[in-house]
Structure formats: C-alpha cells, structure tokens
Amino acid sequence: MVFFCFLTCLSPGEIVVNEVNFVRKCISAESSQDDLWGKLICTNFKVSFIPQDAPTKQKSKLSHLLLGEHDIPLTCLEQVVTVNDTKGKKKVLGSNQKLKFNPTELILYCKDLRIIRFCFDEAGPESAKKVCLAIAHYSHPADLQLLFGFEYQGRHDMFWKIPRGGLQTPIFDRPSDWDREIKRTGASEWRVCSINEGYAISQSLPEYVVVPVSLADQDLKKYSIFFTDQRIPLWCWNHPNGSALVRMTSINDPLQQKKIDQRIFTAITKSHPQRSEVIKSDLDKCLPTILDIQCAFVKIRQICVIDPFEESEERWLTSIENSRWLEYVRAFLKQSAETVYLLDGKNASVILQEEEDRDLCCVVSSLVQLMLDPHYRSLIGFQGLVQKEWVMAGHRFLDRCNHLKKNDKVESPLFILFLDCVWQMMNQYPAAFEFTEAYLTVLSDSMWIPLFSTFLFNSPKQRAQHLMDFAKNKAIPQGEDQVVFFPPVWNWSQQFSTKDQTLFNNPMYVGKGAACVQNGEVKSFRRTKKNYSSTLRGTPSSMRNGLRGGEETLPRRGSLMSELKPDFSVVKDESPSERFFRDWFSRPADQQGVLIPLLIPSHVVLWKLFFLRWVPEACIHKGGPVTAYHKLSQLVDEIELLQIHLRRYKGPSPCSTPLPSPSGPPSDQRRMYFKASSPNDPPTPPEYLTSSFPFTPVGNLCRRSIHGTPISKFLNGARIWLSTETLANDTV
C-alpha cells in the first residue's frame, strides 16, 4: 500500500529504474533498534527509501513538496560507495562500472553534507547490486539534457504556463528589468545596450547589458575582441553619490591594454557627476583561487561531518581555522569592505577585474551591493541580486557544482562561500535582513535539485540553447518567454507550502524609516571599542591567495589580542581608509544604511546551521538560535494580531465601536511560522525544537558516535571519546 502511494506521487516524467526490498536504513550506528526497514528505489530523479511502516509526520523539519523525507536527488550525490563486510571490500562507483562483489552496505555521500547508509542484510544480493549500479549510473549523466529537470519540465504543463507577472523577482533577461534598476539606483549616465542580442558578441554575457551613455555601440563592438570571451565591462550598481561599481575581464592583448583601459576609464569618469577617479581592483591578485576555496571546503566538511568529535574544544576550533575556510570568508568580506570605502568614502568608481569575470567578481560585487544597498537585504532584492550578479553574469554553475561529475578540477563552492559571507553579516546585524539563515540554507540545498534553471547552466546562452534544442527534440511549442518553460528557483511555492515559507521571514527585520536596532533591541549604543583598521587596510598588489610573503594577512587566534585597542583614539599616520572605518564603527549602525562587517576571528565564526545541522552530537534539544527565533516570532505575531484588532475597533463613527473578531486572519496568511501563544501554552519551547531546526539529523548522518551527547558539554571543553570505526578511516 505504501509503495502504491509512492508510485502515485512520482513527479511528471519520473520513472522507477530499479528497486530492492528488505533494506535497512541505518538511523543510529550504535544499535539497529531505531533502524527502518523498507524498500530502496532508484528513479531517474532521486533515490527513495519507502519505510514498510508509514512514519508519523514530523513537526521538526521542512516538508518538501517535491521530495519525501527519505529522498535524495541524484544530482545531490557526491559519492556512491558500496561495501562488503564479509570480504572486506569497498568500491566507489561511477557510471557504467562493474561491481565484482555483492554489496552488504551502500553509503551515499551527499553534496548537502548528509551521509546516508543502507544495509542489505535480508535483501537479495543480485537485486542489491543492481540498485547500487543504477544509482551510480543515473547520478553520472552523460549529457546536460539527461538531467531530470528537462524531462520534468517537458511533461509538466503547469510550469510553462505560469504568467511572467507571477514572478516578483526580476530575471534581468529583458531591457525593462535593467531599466528599472538604472532608475532605482539613479544611474542617469548609463544605458541599456543590446549589442549582445542573440549572443552576437559574447557567449557568456546576457543579451542586455548596461554601459556608459558616452560609449557608442560601435566602439563596444570594436573593443570587445580584446576582452576574455569578448565580455565587455558590466555595470553592477550606482551609488547615490554617482560612483559606479563595474566588473570586467582581463584584456588579452597587452599592447592594447593601456589604450582600452583609458577609454573605459574615461567613459566611467564621464558618468560621474563630479568626474571622480576610477580605481581598478585586481581580484586575482588579492583573493584565493577557486582551487584554494574547494580545498578549504573539503577540509571543513571532513572536520564537521566525517570526522568524529574526538578532540577538545580548542583543538577542534583550531582544526576549523586550519581548514582556511573562515580565513577565505574573511578575505572576501575584507575585499568587499575595502571596495565599500572606495565607493562610499572616497567617492570613486570601482572596476572589479578578474581574468574571466565569472567567479571572484560574482562574490565581491554581490557583497559590496549587499553592504551598501538595503534593497538587496530584502528577500526579493536579494534574489534579484543573485539573478543579476551570478546567473545572468555567467557564473559557471554547471561546472562549479559539477552536476555532470565530469571534471573535479573545476568544481568549487563559490556560491556556498558567498552564502556563508551573507550569513556572517546577518549574524552581526540580525535586524538588517528580511530573510533568515533557514532561507540561505534552503537556497544552498536548491542547488542540488535539477528542476529549476537557476543553478543548472554556465551562462544564459547555454540555458537558451539547451532549452531550444530540447523543445525541438520533444516537439514542444515555444512560447514568447522561455523562462516560463524552465522556471527559476525563486517561486518557492514549487517546493514549500505557504506555512513553511514563513520560516524565511525574519521577525527582527527593520524596514525603511525604522529606529536603529542592534541584536533585536531598539536603542542607541556604542560598539565594543576596538581598532579595526589593521584588518581593513588596503591590500597590496603583491598579495596572492590571501597571503603576503608567506605571512598571514588575516589574524588568527594567536594574534587576536594584538587586534584589540582600548578605544577609537586617532592612530598616528592614520590613512583615509582607516579613518573611514574608525568613524563608521564609532557610530550606531543604521540597519537601512551602509553595513560593514567585523573581521576579527571572534566575529567571523562557523555557520553552524549549514555545517552541523546533520550532526547528532551538535543537535541541542530546545537550544540554539532557534529558541530566540521562536520567541521573537510569537511576539511579532502577537503584535500584528493586536494591530489588526485595533484597526477593527475603529468604526465608521465614534459611537460605533465594533468588537474585534476573536481570531485574526487565517493561519496561512500570517507572516510568522510560530504563532502567538495563548495563556494556556507552556512557557518553554516546543519539544520538537532543536538547534538543527528546521532540519533533523535523524537518519541523515550515519557514522559511529555517542548518541545523545549534548554539544553543550563539548563546547564547555569536555573531552568526548567516540568510536573511530568510521568509513572516513577506511581506504576505499
């Protein structure tokens, strides 16, 4: 009966490829008492486990409309590992590989950091082998159009009939979206240019770009051949003072570089009302490479997820720091803050230059705009920022996410690093962002669901070409708007219910014109008095990969005290940039103004919800930031209900005072996930709340550990001894 229900819940175009009965899903490595028995199924979209007993619905996690509780999209699989305990054999499976032994165990390493383990104690050996090979094969598609998203959209009429007006987030695939952005930022000396219509000039740029009014189309065409991939400079944003943020590739002809640089600089200078200078920032020289970032991510994933918590707090935190992930997060925040100074403090226009302008520029340009423009801290604004600076600017999502698993050397979690940088700012200025860290985490998970166009392609041209080819092959009539045919991820109702989407709403968010708020309190305050200038100095050109002459530029734990000063006293020989940052940090933060992150190591910390949400040892019952979120949400919901009641009391005349409705608007129309409590409700948080909320580690990270050990003991310095008998210590 349960399997029949599964068949009726298959997505359009989804088919069952292989299956095996009597499979045990491991929930706890210490005992099999809590393990689930059921059927393991491989479809052309996902790996599904169907328990033989229908489980009760959990309140403690998001309910995905396209994926079940035990489902894993095939694109989310990092490694498929088969094990035979009796023969002592293990093998990492790829596409079209043979398996010479009957597996007794299957371990799935997922890109969202889950580790799922299945045992075939009672399953037929041949059936178990076949389902393992099917999972390995379908998780390594030979071609982009073999990703399930194409089959799904080709069968799902509802999606390619959604009207364009239903998408609030601007897609920036038409001139009107760019025109609105030009008007919103007051960039009157910039215009929408259509010379790349039909991708006539560059294969990786959008069809419409914004350029200075003083640059003619024929000049842009003439100069385009000297830029990498013929990518002419891209306008990103305009400061109210007239300064512009621009990104561009390197110039591939050294003989022409000075001439073209001068022409571009002159055009940008003319666009500024005060004719201020233009400063070029070479990101390749002062930021880590994509390979450095990938190596750091692999290390921090190993420490947080695969390795057991065996060390003391100090050693574990040192291991986190030694992974260099947080160092790189600080490096990008630092570079972005320095660019903020140039635009806001020095009134200069800035060109961000990178060899191909498709990786580092995406991170820095997005962070700079996030720091300077409160519009991008709203939900719709942030989504538009990602669409503009990542999707339409040609970030190689297909390669960097390695969806086809063809080339590990080009894989790099640039977008996850960007989301981590955003979270760092949210953590420091919690009232400045409309969205929550749950939203950021869900957004990162959506990278591995191949049903939306946002994270599947390397460029707008690749997307358009593949959709056109697929439509021809399937004889699907093309409408006026291809976005409708293969939608972006921004319509969240495709994945979550209206109630679950309220988890994206930040109860502390301060809109325009609100009082200054810091840490959820309305007050006037002074920051902890520290000297931050040494962490925000201009980066010398001799720097590479975040290092200068073998010396660490970003302070580590050992040098933390040297960064602290008793007050904001004027430093001798203080530079203008140091004065700018000193003045900024000495004033209360305007949540709707410029925001600059604190960069010392004690303020740039591990993003726990992302890195530790599946770790049982890190799961605190009724603990973590969610407890404050729960209370604040209830408070905001109660205030909004009171406001509704007060409005209802205002009758048509002073003598007429209608009583308010005993209840407010329907529950699904209220902004907060947690609703106002009644006097009869217990004062403590609900039993299902944990620090991993709205996710759960149960069954999502099966490695040997002491079940139920509270992370609070670990954080207090207690030494926790765990079994080292994990897959991580075995050679595959």
PDB file of N, CA and C in Angstrom, residues 560-609:
ATOM      1  N   LEU A 560      44.926  37.548  18.105  1.00  0.00           N
ATOM      2  CA  LEU A 560      43.659  38.230  18.349  1.00  0.00           C
ATOM      3  C   LEU A 560      43.827  39.423  19.281  1.00  0.00           C
ATOM      4  N   MET A 561      44.595  39.254  20.368  1.00  0.00           N
ATOM      5  CA  MET A 561      44.725  40.339  21.334  1.00  0.00           C
ATOM      6  C   MET A 561      45.420  41.555  20.736  1.00  0.00           C
ATOM      7  N   SER A 562      46.320  41.297  19.764  1.00  0.00           N
ATOM      8  CA  SER A 562      47.005  42.429  19.145  1.00  0.00           C
ATOM      9  C   SER A 562      46.061  43.282  18.320  1.00  0.00           C
ATOM     10  N   GLU A 563      44.879  42.740  17.992  1.00  0.00           N
ATOM     11  CA  GLU A 563      43.912  43.488  17.194  1.00  0.00           C
ATOM     12  C   GLU A 563      43.039  44.391  18.065  1.00  0.00           C
ATOM     13  N   LEU A 564      43.004  44.156  19.356  1.00  0.00           N
ATOM     14  CA  LEU A 564      42.103  44.903  20.229  1.00  0.00           C
ATOM     15  C   LEU A 564      42.772  46.165  20.750  1.00  0.00           C
ATOM     16  N   LYS A 565      42.030  47.264  20.748  1.00  0.00           N
ATOM     17  CA  LYS A 565      42.514  48.540  21.282  1.00  0.00           C
ATOM     18  C   LYS A 565      41.507  49.041  22.314  1.00  0.00           C
ATOM     19  N   PRO A 566      41.950  49.824  23.285  1.00  0.00           N
ATOM     20  CA  PRO A 566      41.021  50.264  24.334  1.00  0.00           C
ATOM     21  C   PRO A 566      39.966  51.226  23.845  1.00  0.00           C
ATOM     22  N   ASP A 567      40.230  51.967  22.763  1.00  0.00           N
ATOM     23  CA  ASP A 567      39.232  52.920  22.305  1.00  0.00           C
ATOM     24  C   ASP A 567      39.469  53.240  20.833  1.00  0.00           C
ATOM     25  N   PHE A 568      38.665  54.179  20.328  1.00  0.00           N
ATOM     26  CA  PHE A 568      38.779  54.588  18.941  1.00  0.00           C
ATOM     27  C   PHE A 568      39.679  55.818  18.813  1.00  0.00           C
ATOM     28  N   SER A 569      40.714  55.867  19.586  1.00  0.00           N
ATOM     29  CA  SER A 569      41.602  57.021  19.528  1.00  0.00           C
ATOM     30  C   SER A 569      42.284  57.086  18.166  1.00  0.00           C
ATOM     31  N   VAL A 570      42.593  58.293  17.749  1.00  0.00           N
ATOM     32  CA  VAL A 570      43.192  58.502  16.438  1.00  0.00           C
ATOM     33  C   VAL A 570      44.566  57.842  16.397  1.00  0.00           C
ATOM     34  N   VAL A 571      44.807  57.079  15.345  1.00  0.00           N
ATOM     35  CA  VAL A 571      46.070  56.384  15.163  1.00  0.00           C
ATOM     36  C   VAL A 571      47.032  57.313  14.437  1.00  0.00           C
ATOM     37  N   LYS A 572      48.292  57.284  14.870  1.00  0.00           N
ATOM     38  CA  LYS A 572      49.301  58.109  14.214  1.00  0.00           C
ATOM     39  C   LYS A 572      49.457  57.684  12.762  1.00  0.00           C
ATOM     40  N   ASP A 573      49.605  58.645  11.871  1.00  0.00           N
ATOM     41  CA  ASP A 573      49.727  58.382  10.431  1.00  0.00           C
ATOM     42  C   ASP A 573      48.538  57.576   9.906  1.00  0.00           C
ATOM     43  N   GLU A 574      47.368  57.890  10.406  1.00  0.00           N
ATOM     44  CA  GLU A 574      46.160  57.172  10.002  1.00  0.00           C
ATOM     45  C   GLU A 574      45.824  57.489   8.549  1.00  0.00           C
ATOM     46  N   SER A 575      45.549  56.435   7.772  1.00  0.00           N
ATOM     47  CA  SER A 575      45.202  56.625   6.372  1.00  0.00           C
ATOM     48  C   SER A 575      43.739  57.028   6.263  1.00  0.00           C
ATOM     49  N   PRO A 576      43.316  57.581   5.110  1.00  0.00           N
ATOM     50  CA  PRO A 576      41.899  57.936   4.936  1.00  0.00           C
ATOM     51  C   PRO A 576      40.967  56.736   5.093  1.00  0.00           C
ATOM     52  N   SER A 577      41.400  55.568   4.616  1.00  0.00           N
ATOM     53  CA  SER A 577      40.533  54.387   4.740  1.00  0.00           C
ATOM     54  C   SER A 577      40.390  53.981   6.204  1.00  0.00           C
ATOM     55  N   GLU A 578      41.490  54.054   6.963  1.00  0.00           N
ATOM     56  CA  GLU A 578      41.414  53.719   8.386  1.00  0.00           C
ATOM     57  C   GLU A 578      40.519  54.701   9.128  1.00  0.00           C
ATOM     58  N   ARG A 579      40.585  55.973   8.769  1.00  0.00           N
ATOM     59  CA  ARG A 579      39.727  56.973   9.388  1.00  0.00           C
ATOM     60  C   ARG A 579      38.263  56.708   9.052  1.00  0.00           C
ATOM     61  N   PHE A 580      38.004  56.297   7.805  1.00  0.00           N
ATOM     62  CA  PHE A 580      36.629  55.986   7.380  1.00  0.00           C
ATOM     63  C   PHE A 580      36.048  54.863   8.230  1.00  0.00           C
ATOM     64  N   PHE A 581      36.815  53.785   8.388  1.00  0.00           N
ATOM     65  CA  PHE A 581      36.312  52.644   9.153  1.00  0.00           C
ATOM     66  C   PHE A 581      36.222  52.971  10.645  1.00  0.00           C
ATOM     67  N   ARG A 582      37.192  53.736  11.166  1.00  0.00           N
ATOM     68  CA  ARG A 582      37.131  54.116  12.573  1.00  0.00           C
ATOM     69  C   ARG A 582      35.889  54.957  12.849  1.00  0.00           C
ATOM     70  N   ASP A 583      35.618  55.906  11.958  1.00  0.00           N
ATOM     71  CA  ASP A 583      34.431  56.748  12.135  1.00  0.00           C
ATOM     72  C   ASP A 583      33.153  55.930  12.033  1.00  0.00           C
ATOM     73  N   TRP A 584      33.130  54.995  11.082  1.00  0.00           N
ATOM     74  CA  TRP A 584      31.911  54.195  10.896  1.00  0.00           C
ATOM     75  C   TRP A 584      31.634  53.337  12.126  1.00  0.00           C
ATOM     76  N   PHE A 585      32.658  52.660  12.640  1.00  0.00           N
ATOM     77  CA  PHE A 585      32.466  51.768  13.783  1.00  0.00           C
ATOM     78  C   PHE A 585      32.221  52.523  15.083  1.00  0.00           C
ATOM     79  N   SER A 586      32.500  53.820  15.101  1.00  0.00           N
ATOM     80  CA  SER A 586      32.258  54.593  16.324  1.00  0.00           C
ATOM     81  C   SER A 586      30.817  55.085  16.420  1.00  0.00           C
ATOM     82  N   ARG A 587      30.045  54.897  15.339  1.00  0.00           N
ATOM     83  CA  ARG A 587      28.645  55.343  15.334  1.00  0.00           C
ATOM     84  C   ARG A 587      27.700  54.145  15.401  1.00  0.00           C
ATOM     85  N   PRO A 588      26.467  54.358  15.877  1.00  0.00           N
ATOM     86  CA  PRO A 588      25.478  53.272  15.817  1.00  0.00           C
ATOM     87  C   PRO A 588      25.201  52.879  14.377  1.00  0.00           C
ATOM     88  N   ALA A 589      24.981  51.596  14.153  1.00  0.00           N
ATOM     89  CA  ALA A 589      24.728  51.104  12.796  1.00  0.00           C
ATOM     90  C   ALA A 589      23.317  51.451  12.368  1.00  0.00           C
ATOM     91  N   ASP A 590      23.188  51.975  11.159  1.00  0.00           N
ATOM     92  CA  ASP A 590      21.885  52.211  10.549  1.00  0.00           C
ATOM     93  C   ASP A 590      21.536  50.968   9.747  1.00  0.00           C
ATOM     94  N   GLN A 591      20.518  50.236  10.202  1.00  0.00           N
ATOM     95  CA  GLN A 591      20.176  48.973   9.555  1.00  0.00           C
ATOM     96  C   GLN A 591      19.731  49.158   8.098  1.00  0.00           C
ATOM     97  N   GLN A 592      19.323  50.374   7.750  1.00  0.00           N
ATOM     98  CA  GLN A 592      18.927  50.660   6.375  1.00  0.00           C
ATOM     99  C   GLN A 592      19.980  51.526   5.666  1.00  0.00           C
ATOM    100  N   GLY A 593      21.198  51.498   6.198  1.00  0.00           N
ATOM    101  CA  GLY A 593      22.290  52.240   5.581  1.00  0.00           C
ATOM    102  C   GLY A 593      23.428  51.315   5.242  1.00  0.00           C
ATOM    103  N   VAL A 594      24.634  51.865   5.201  1.00  0.00           N
ATOM    104  CA  VAL A 594      25.831  51.076   4.918  1.00  0.00           C
ATOM    105  C   VAL A 594      26.104  50.139   6.087  1.00  0.00           C
ATOM    106  N   LEU A 595      26.442  48.891   5.784  1.00  0.00           N
ATOM    107  CA  LEU A 595      26.822  47.918   6.804  1.00  0.00           C
ATOM    108  C   LEU A 595      28.217  47.394   6.491  1.00  0.00           C
ATOM    109  N   ILE A 596      29.089  47.408   7.485  1.00  0.00           N
ATOM    110  CA  ILE A 596      30.448  46.904   7.319  1.00  0.00           C
ATOM    111  C   ILE A 596      30.668  45.799   8.343  1.00  0.00           C
ATOM    112  N   PRO A 597      31.094  44.629   7.905  1.00  0.00           N
ATOM    113  CA  PRO A 597      31.253  43.511   8.853  1.00  0.00           C
ATOM    114  C   PRO A 597      32.494  43.660   9.710  1.00  0.00           C
ATOM    115  N   LEU A 598      32.418  43.092  10.906  1.00  0.00           N
ATOM    116  CA  LEU A 598      33.573  42.978  11.792  1.00  0.00           C
ATOM    117  C   LEU A 598      34.400  41.786  11.322  1.00  0.00           C
ATOM    118  N   LEU A 599      35.709  41.961  11.213  1.00  0.00           N
ATOM    119  CA  LEU A 599      36.527  40.949  10.555  1.00  0.00           C
ATOM    120  C   LEU A 599      37.470  40.178  11.458  1.00  0.00           C
ATOM    121  N   ILE A 600      37.570  40.550  12.719  1.00  0.00           N
ATOM    122  CA  ILE A 600      38.468  39.792  13.585  1.00  0.00           C
ATOM    123  C   ILE A 600      37.886  38.391  13.784  1.00  0.00           C
ATOM    124  N   PRO A 601      38.755  37.383  14.021  1.00  0.00           N
ATOM    125  CA  PRO A 601      38.289  35.987  14.042  1.00  0.00           C
ATOM    126  C   PRO A 601      37.148  35.701  15.006  1.00  0.00           C
ATOM    127  N   SER A 602      37.066  36.426  16.122  1.00  0.00           N
ATOM    128  CA  SER A 602      35.987  36.155  17.072  1.00  0.00           C
ATOM    129  C   SER A 602      34.620  36.536  16.519  1.00  0.00           C
ATOM    130  N   HIS A 603      34.580  37.335  15.443  1.00  0.00           N
ATOM    131  CA  HIS A 603      33.307  37.743  14.859  1.00  0.00           C
ATOM    132  C   HIS A 603      32.971  36.995  13.572  1.00  0.00           C
ATOM    133  N   VAL A 604      33.950  36.368  12.952  1.00  0.00           N
ATOM    134  CA  VAL A 604      33.697  35.535  11.769  1.00  0.00           C
ATOM    135  C   VAL A 604      33.770  34.092  12.231  1.00  0.00           C
ATOM    136  N   VAL A 605      32.612  33.465  12.355  1.00  0.00           N
ATOM    137  CA  VAL A 605      32.510  32.170  13.040  1.00  0.00           C
ATOM    138  C   VAL A 605      31.887  31.127  12.122  1.00  0.00           C
ATOM    139  N   LEU A 606      31.903  29.889  12.588  1.00  0.00           N
ATOM    140  CA  LEU A 606      31.363  28.780  11.810  1.00  0.00           C
ATOM    141  C   LEU A 606      29.851  28.916  11.668  1.00  0.00           C
ATOM    142  N   TRP A 607      29.362  28.742  10.458  1.00  0.00           N
ATOM    143  CA  TRP A 607      27.925  28.761  10.173  1.00  0.00           C
ATOM    144  C   TRP A 607      27.356  27.403  10.591  1.00  0.00           C
ATOM    145  N   LYS A 608      26.878  27.322  11.814  1.00  0.00           N
ATOM    146  CA  LYS A 608      26.519  26.033  12.404  1.00  0.00           C
ATOM    147  C   LYS A 608      25.324  25.375  11.725  1.00  0.00           C
ATOM    148  N   LEU A 609      24.305  26.147  11.372  1.00  0.00           N
ATOM    149  CA  LEU A 609      23.118  25.523  10.785  1.00  0.00           C
ATOM    150  C   LEU A 609      23.468  24.830   9.476  1.00  0.00           C
TER     151      LEU A 609
END
